[in-house]
PDB file of C-alpha atoms in Angstrom:
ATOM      1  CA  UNK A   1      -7.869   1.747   0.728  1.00  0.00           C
ATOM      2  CA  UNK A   2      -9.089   1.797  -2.897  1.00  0.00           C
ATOM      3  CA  UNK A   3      -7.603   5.877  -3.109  1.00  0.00           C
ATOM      4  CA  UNK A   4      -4.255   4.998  -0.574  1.00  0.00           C
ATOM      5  CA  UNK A   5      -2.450   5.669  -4.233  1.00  0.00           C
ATOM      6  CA  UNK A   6      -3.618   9.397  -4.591  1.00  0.00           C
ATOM      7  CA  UNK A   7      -1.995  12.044  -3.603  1.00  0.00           C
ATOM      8  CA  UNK A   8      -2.098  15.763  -4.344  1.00  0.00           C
ATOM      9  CA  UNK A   9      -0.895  17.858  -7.703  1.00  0.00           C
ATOM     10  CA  UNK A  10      -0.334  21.488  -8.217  1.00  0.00           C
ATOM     11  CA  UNK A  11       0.829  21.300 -11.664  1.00  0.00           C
ATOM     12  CA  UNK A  12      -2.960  20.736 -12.712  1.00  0.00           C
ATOM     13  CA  UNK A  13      -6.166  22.839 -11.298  1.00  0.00           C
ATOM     14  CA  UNK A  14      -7.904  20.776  -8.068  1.00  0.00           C
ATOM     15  CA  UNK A  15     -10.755  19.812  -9.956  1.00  0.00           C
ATOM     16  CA  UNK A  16      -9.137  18.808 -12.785  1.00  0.00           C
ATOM     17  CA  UNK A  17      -6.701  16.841 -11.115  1.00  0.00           C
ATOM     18  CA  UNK A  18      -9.136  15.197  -8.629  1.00  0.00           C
ATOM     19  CA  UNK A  19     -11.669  14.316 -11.755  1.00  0.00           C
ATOM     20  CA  UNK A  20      -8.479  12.884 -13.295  1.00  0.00           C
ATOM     21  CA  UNK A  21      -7.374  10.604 -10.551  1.00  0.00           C
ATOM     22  CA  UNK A  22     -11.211   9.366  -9.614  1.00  0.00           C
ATOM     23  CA  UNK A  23     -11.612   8.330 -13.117  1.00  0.00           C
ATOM     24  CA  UNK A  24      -8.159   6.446 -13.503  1.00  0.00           C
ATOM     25  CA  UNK A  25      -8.752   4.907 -10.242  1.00  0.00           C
ATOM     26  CA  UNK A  26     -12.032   3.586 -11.912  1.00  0.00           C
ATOM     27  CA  UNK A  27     -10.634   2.616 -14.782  1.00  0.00           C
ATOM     28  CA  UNK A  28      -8.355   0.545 -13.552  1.00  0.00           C
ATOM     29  CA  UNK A  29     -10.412  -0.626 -10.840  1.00  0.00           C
ATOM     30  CA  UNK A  30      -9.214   0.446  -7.870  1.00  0.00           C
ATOM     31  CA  UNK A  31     -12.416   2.170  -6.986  1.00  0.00           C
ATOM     32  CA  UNK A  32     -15.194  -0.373  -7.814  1.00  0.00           C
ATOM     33  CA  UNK A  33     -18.177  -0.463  -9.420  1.00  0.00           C
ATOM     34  CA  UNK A  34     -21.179   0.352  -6.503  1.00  0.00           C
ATOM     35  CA  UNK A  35     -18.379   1.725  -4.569  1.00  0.00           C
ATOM     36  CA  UNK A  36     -19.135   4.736  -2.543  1.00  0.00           C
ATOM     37  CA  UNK A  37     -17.118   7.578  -2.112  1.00  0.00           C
ATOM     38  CA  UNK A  38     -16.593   9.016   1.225  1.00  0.00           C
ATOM     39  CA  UNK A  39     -15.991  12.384   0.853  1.00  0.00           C
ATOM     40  CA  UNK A  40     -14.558  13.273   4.248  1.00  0.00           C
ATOM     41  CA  UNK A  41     -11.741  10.467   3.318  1.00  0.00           C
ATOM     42  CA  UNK A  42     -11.476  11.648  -0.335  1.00  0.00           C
ATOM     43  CA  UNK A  43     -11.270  15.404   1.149  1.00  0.00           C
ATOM     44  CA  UNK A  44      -8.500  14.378   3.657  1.00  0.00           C
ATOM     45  CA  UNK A  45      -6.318  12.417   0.697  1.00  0.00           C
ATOM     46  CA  UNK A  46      -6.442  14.706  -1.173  1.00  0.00           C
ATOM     47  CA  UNK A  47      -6.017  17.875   0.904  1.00  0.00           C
ATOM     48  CA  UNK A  48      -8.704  19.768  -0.186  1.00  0.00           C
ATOM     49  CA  UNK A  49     -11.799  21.142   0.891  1.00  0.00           C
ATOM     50  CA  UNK A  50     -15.140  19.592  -0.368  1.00  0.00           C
ATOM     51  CA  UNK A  51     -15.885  22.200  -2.317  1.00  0.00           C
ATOM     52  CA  UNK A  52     -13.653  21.592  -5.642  1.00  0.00           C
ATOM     53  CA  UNK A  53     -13.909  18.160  -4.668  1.00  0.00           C
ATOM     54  CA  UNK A  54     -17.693  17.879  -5.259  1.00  0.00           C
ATOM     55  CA  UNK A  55     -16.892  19.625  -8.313  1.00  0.00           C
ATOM     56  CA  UNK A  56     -14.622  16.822  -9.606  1.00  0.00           C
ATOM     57  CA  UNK A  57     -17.228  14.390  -8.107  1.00  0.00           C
ATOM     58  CA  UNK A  58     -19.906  16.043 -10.578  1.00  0.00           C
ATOM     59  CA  UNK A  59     -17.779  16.190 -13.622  1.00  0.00           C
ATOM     60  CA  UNK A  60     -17.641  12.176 -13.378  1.00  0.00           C
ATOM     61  CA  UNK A  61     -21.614  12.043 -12.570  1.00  0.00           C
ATOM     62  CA  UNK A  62     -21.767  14.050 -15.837  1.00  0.00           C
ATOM     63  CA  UNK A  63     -19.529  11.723 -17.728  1.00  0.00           C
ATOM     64  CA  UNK A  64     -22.187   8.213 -16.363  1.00  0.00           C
ATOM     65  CA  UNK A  65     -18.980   7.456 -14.192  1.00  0.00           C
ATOM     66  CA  UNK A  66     -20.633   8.081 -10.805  1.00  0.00           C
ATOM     67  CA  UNK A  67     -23.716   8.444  -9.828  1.00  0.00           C
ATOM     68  CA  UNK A  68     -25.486  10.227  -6.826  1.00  0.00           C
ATOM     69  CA  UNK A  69     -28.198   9.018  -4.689  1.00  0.00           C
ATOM     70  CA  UNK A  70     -30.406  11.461  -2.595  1.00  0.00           C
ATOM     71  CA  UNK A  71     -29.418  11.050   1.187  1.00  0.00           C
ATOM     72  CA  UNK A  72     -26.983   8.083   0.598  1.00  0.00           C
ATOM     73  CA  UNK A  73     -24.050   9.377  -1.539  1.00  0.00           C
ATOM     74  CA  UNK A  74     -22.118   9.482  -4.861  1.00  0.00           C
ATOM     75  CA  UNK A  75     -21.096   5.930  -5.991  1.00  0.00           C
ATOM     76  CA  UNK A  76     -19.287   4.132  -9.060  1.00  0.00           C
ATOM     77  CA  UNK A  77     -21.246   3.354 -11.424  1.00  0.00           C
ATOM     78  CA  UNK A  78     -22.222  -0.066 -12.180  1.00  0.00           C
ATOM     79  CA  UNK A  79     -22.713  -1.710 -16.135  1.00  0.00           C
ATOM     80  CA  UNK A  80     -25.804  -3.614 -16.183  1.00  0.00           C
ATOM     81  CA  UNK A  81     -25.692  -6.452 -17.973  1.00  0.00           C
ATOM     82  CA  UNK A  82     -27.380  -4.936 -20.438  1.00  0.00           C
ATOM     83  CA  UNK A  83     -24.674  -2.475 -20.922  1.00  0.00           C
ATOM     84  CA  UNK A  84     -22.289  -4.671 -20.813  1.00  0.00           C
ATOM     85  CA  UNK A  85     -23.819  -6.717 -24.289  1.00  0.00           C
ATOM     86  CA  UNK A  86     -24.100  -3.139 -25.976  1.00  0.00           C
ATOM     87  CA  UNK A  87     -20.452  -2.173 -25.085  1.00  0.00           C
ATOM     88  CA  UNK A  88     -19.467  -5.459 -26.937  1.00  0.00           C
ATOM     89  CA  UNK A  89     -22.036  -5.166 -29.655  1.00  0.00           C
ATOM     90  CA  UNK A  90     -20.615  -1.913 -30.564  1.00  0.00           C
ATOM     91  CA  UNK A  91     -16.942  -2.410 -30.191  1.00  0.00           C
ATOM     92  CA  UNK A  92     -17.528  -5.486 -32.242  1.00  0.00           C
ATOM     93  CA  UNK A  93     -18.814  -3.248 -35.657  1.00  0.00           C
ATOM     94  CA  UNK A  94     -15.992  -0.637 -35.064  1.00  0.00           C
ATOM     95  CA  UNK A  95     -13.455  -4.087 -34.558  1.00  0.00           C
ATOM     96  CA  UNK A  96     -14.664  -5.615 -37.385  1.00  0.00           C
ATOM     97  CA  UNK A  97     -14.432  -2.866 -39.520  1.00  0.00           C
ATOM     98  CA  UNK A  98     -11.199  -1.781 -38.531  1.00  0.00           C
ATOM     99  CA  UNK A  99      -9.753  -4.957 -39.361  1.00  0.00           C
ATOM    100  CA  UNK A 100     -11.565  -4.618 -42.719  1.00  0.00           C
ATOM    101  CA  UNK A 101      -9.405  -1.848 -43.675  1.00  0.00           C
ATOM    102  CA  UNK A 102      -6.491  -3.547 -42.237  1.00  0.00           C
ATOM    103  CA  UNK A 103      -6.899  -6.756 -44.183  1.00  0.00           C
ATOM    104  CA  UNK A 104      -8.123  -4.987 -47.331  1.00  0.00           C
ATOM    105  CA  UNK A 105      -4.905  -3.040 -47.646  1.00  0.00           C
ATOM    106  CA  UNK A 106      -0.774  -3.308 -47.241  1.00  0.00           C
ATOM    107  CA  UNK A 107      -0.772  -2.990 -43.287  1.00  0.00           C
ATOM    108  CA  UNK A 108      -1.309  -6.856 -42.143  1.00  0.00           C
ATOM    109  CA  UNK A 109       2.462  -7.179 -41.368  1.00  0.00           C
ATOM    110  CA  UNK A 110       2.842  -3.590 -40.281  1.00  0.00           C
ATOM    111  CA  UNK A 111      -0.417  -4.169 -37.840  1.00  0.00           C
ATOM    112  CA  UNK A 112       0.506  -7.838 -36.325  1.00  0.00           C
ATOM    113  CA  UNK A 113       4.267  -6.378 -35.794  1.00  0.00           C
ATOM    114  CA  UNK A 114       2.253  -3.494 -33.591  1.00  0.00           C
ATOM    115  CA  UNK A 115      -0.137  -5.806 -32.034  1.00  0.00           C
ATOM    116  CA  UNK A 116       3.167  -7.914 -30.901  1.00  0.00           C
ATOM    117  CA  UNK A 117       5.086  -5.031 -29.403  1.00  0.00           C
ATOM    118  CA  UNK A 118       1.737  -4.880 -27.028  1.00  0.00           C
ATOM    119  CA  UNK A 119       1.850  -8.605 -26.503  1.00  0.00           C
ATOM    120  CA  UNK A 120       5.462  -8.129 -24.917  1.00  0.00           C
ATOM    121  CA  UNK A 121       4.496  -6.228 -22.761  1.00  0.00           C
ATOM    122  CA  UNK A 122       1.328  -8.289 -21.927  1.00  0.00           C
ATOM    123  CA  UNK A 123       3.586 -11.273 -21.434  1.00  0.00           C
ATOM    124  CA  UNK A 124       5.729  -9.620 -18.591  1.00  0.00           C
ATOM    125  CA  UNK A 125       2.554  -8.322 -16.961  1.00  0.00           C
ATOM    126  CA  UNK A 126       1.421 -11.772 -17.004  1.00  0.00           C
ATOM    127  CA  UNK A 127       4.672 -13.292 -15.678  1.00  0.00           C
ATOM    128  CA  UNK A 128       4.406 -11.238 -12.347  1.00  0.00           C
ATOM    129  CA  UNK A 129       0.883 -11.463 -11.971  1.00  0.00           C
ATOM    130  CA  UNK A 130       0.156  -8.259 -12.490  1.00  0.00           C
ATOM    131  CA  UNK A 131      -3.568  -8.609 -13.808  1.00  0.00           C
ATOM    132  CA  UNK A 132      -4.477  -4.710 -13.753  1.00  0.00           C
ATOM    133  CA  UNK A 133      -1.730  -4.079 -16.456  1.00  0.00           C
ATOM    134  CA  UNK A 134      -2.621  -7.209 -18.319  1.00  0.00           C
ATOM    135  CA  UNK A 135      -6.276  -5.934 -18.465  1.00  0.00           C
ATOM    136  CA  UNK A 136      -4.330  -1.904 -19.476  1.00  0.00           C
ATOM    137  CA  UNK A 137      -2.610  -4.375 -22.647  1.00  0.00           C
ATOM    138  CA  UNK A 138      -5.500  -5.961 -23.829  1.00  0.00           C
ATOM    139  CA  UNK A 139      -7.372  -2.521 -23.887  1.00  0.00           C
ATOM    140  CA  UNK A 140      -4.208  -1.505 -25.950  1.00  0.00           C
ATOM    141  CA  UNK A 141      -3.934  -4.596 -27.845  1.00  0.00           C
ATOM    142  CA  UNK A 142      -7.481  -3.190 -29.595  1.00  0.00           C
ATOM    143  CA  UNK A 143      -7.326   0.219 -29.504  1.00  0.00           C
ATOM    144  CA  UNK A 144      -3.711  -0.379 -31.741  1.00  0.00           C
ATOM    145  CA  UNK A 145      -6.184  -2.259 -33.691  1.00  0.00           C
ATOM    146  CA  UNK A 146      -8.536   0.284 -34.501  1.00  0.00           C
ATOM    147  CA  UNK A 147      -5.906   2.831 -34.983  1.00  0.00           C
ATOM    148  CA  UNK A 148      -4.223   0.727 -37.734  1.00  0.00           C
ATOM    149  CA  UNK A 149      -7.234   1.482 -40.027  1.00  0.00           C
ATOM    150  CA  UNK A 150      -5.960   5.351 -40.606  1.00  0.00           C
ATOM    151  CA  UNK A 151     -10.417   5.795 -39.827  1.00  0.00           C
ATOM    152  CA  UNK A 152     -10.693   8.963 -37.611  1.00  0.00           C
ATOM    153  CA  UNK A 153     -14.239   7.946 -37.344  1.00  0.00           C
ATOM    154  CA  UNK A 154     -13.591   3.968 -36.457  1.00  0.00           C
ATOM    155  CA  UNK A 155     -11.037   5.915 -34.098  1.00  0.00           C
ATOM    156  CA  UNK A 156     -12.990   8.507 -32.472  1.00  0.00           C
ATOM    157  CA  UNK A 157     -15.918   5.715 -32.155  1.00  0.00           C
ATOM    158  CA  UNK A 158     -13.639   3.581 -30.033  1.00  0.00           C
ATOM    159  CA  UNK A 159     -12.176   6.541 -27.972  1.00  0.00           C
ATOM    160  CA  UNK A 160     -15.939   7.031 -26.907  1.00  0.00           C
ATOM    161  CA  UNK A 161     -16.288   3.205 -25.163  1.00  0.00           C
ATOM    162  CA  UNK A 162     -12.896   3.646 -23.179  1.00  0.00           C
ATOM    163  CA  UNK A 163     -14.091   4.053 -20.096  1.00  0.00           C
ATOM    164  CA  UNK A 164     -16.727   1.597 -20.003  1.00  0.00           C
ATOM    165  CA  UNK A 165     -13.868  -0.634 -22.167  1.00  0.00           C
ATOM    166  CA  UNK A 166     -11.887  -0.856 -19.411  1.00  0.00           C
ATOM    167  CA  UNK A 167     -14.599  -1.079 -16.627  1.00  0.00           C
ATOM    168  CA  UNK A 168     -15.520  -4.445 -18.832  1.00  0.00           C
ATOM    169  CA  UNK A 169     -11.845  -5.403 -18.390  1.00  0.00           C
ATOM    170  CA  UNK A 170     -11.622  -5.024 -15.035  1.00  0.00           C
ATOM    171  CA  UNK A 171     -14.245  -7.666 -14.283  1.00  0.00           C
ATOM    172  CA  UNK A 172     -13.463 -10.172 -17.099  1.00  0.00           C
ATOM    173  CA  UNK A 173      -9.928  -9.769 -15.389  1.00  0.00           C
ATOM    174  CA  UNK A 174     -11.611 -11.785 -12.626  1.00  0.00           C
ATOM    175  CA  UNK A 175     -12.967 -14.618 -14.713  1.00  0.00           C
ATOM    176  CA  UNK A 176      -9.527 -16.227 -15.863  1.00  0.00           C
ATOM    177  CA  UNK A 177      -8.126 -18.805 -13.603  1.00  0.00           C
ATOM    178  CA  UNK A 178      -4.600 -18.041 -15.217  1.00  0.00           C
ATOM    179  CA  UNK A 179      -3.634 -14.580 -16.888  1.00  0.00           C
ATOM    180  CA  UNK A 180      -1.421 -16.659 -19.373  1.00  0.00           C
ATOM    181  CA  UNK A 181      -4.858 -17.881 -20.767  1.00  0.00           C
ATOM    182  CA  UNK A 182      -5.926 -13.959 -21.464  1.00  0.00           C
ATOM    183  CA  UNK A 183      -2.560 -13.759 -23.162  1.00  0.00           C
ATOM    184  CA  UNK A 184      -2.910 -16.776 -25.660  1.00  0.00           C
ATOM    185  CA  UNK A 185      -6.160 -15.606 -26.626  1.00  0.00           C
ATOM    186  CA  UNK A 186      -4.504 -12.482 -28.273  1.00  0.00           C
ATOM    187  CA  UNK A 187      -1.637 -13.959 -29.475  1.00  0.00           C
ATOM    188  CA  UNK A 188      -3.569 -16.477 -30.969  1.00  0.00           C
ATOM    189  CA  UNK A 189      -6.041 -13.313 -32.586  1.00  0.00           C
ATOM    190  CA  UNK A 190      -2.548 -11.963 -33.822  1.00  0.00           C
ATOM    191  CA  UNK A 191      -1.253 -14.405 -35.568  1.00  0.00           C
ATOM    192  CA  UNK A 192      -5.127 -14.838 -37.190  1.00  0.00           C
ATOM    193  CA  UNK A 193      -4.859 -11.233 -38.137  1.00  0.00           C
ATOM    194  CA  UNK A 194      -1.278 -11.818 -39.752  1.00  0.00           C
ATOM    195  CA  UNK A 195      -1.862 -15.436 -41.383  1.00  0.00           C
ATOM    196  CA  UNK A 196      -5.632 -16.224 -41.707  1.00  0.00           C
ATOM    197  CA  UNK A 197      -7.681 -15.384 -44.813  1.00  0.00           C
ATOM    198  CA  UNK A 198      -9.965 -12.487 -44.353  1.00  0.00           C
ATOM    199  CA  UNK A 199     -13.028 -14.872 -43.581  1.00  0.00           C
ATOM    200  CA  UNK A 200     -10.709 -16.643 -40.601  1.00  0.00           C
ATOM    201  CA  UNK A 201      -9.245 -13.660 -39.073  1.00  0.00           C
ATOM    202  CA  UNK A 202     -12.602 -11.930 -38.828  1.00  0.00           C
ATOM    203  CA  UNK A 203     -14.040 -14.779 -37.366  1.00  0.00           C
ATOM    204  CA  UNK A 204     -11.475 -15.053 -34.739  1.00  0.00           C
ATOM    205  CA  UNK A 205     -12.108 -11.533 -33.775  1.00  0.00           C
ATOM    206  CA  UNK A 206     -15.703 -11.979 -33.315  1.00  0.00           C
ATOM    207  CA  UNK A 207     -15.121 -15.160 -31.298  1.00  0.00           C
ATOM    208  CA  UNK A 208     -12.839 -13.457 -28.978  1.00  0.00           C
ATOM    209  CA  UNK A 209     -14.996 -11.002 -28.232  1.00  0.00           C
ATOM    210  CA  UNK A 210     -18.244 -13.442 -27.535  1.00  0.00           C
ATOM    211  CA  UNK A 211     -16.210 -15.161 -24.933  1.00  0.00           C
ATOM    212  CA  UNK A 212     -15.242 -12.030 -23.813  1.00  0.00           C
ATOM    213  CA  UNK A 213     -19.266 -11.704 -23.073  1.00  0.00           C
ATOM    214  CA  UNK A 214     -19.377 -15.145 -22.509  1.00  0.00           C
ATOM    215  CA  UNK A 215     -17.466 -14.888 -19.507  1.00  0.00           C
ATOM    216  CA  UNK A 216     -19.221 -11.915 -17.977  1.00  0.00           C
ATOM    217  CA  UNK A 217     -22.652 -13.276 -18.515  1.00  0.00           C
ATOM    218  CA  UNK A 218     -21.746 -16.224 -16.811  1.00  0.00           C
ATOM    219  CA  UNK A 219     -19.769 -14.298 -13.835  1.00  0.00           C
ATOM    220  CA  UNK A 220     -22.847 -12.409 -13.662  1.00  0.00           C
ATOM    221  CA  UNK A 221     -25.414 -15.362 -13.517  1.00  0.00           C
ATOM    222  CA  UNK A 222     -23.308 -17.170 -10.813  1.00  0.00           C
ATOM    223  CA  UNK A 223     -23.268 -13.900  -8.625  1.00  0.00           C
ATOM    224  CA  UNK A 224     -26.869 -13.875  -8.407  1.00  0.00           C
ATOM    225  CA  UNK A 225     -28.542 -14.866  -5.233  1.00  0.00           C
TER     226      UNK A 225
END
């Protein structure tokens, strides 16, 4: 069961900590996109009642996470394609322009030893085949990107795609045949960011992030009856 890891929390209110869990469980994709939610089974895992667990259910409707159909249910939202190329098209200006900053100024060395430290830990997810937590790295991997500007804006911009980020992730975690590909592609955009002139490393950014797109257009296409 998609929610067999939730369990219940009194150090938070119910409703916060049952909005909480939902949207970490979609996140990292253990409650799927056009999932429904039961809520007699949500109601039991969680030992509540349905009251504060509608409540929780709304605050994610509110957020674009779920969505409610009349007489059917609540389900997890699904990205159109559509919203999948305007994720990308957006992350790409606040990428691009975070790396800007970071290749206009002292922090090249500084960033690629950060980006690294995330690699590490991308490589042992990798090694056990642990393709949620590779998918949690590469999320990382950019937001430490971002963050290396010093731009609260560039920041706060990228802060507001996280969700849908990571929803992206958790399907393109489906297209590679072999996790340690997913890894080479950043350490190869690393060592761009760190040796590459300006011109190259941007570049590199942008074409990791078409075949990002790339990949989910086509896993999209071949899904279709």
């Amino acid at each position: 069961m998609p929610v067999s890891e939730l369990s219940p929390n009194p150090r938070r209110s119910t409703v916060e900590y049952i909005a909480d869990e939902l949207r970490d469980a979609i996140m990292a994709g253990r409650l799927e996109p056009g999932e429904q939610l039961g809520e007699a089974d949500l109601a039991r895992r969680f030992e509540v009642s349905r009251g504060p667990l509608r409540e929780a259910m709304q605050r994610l409707v509110s957020e674009g996470l779920l969505h409610a159909i009349t007489n059917r249910g609540v389900f997890v939202t699904e990205l159109t394609l559509e919203d999948v190329l305007d994720v990308y098209r957006t992350r790409s200006v606040i990428e691009r322009g975070a790396l800007e900053v970071v290749l206009d100024g002292a922090r090249r060395e500084e960033t690629a030893d950060e980006l690294d430290d995330v690699l590490r830990r991308m490589r042992r997810a990798a090694a056990k085949g642990d393709g949620p937590a590779v998918s949690d790295a590469d999320q990382h991997f950019h937001e430490v990107l971002v963050e290396a500007s010093g731009s609260p804006r560039l920041i706060r911009a990228m802060r507001t795609l996280l969700v849908e980020t990571r929803m992206c992730l958790g399907e393109l975690r489906t297209t590679y045949g072999d996790l340690e590909t997913q890894v080479h592609e950043h350490e190869e955009l690393r060592t761009a960011i760190l040796e590459a002139t300006p011109a190259k490393a941007k570049a590199a950014l942008q074409a990791h992030l078409d075949d990002a797109v790339s990949r989910l257009v086509d896993k999209r296409e071949a899904a279709r009856p």
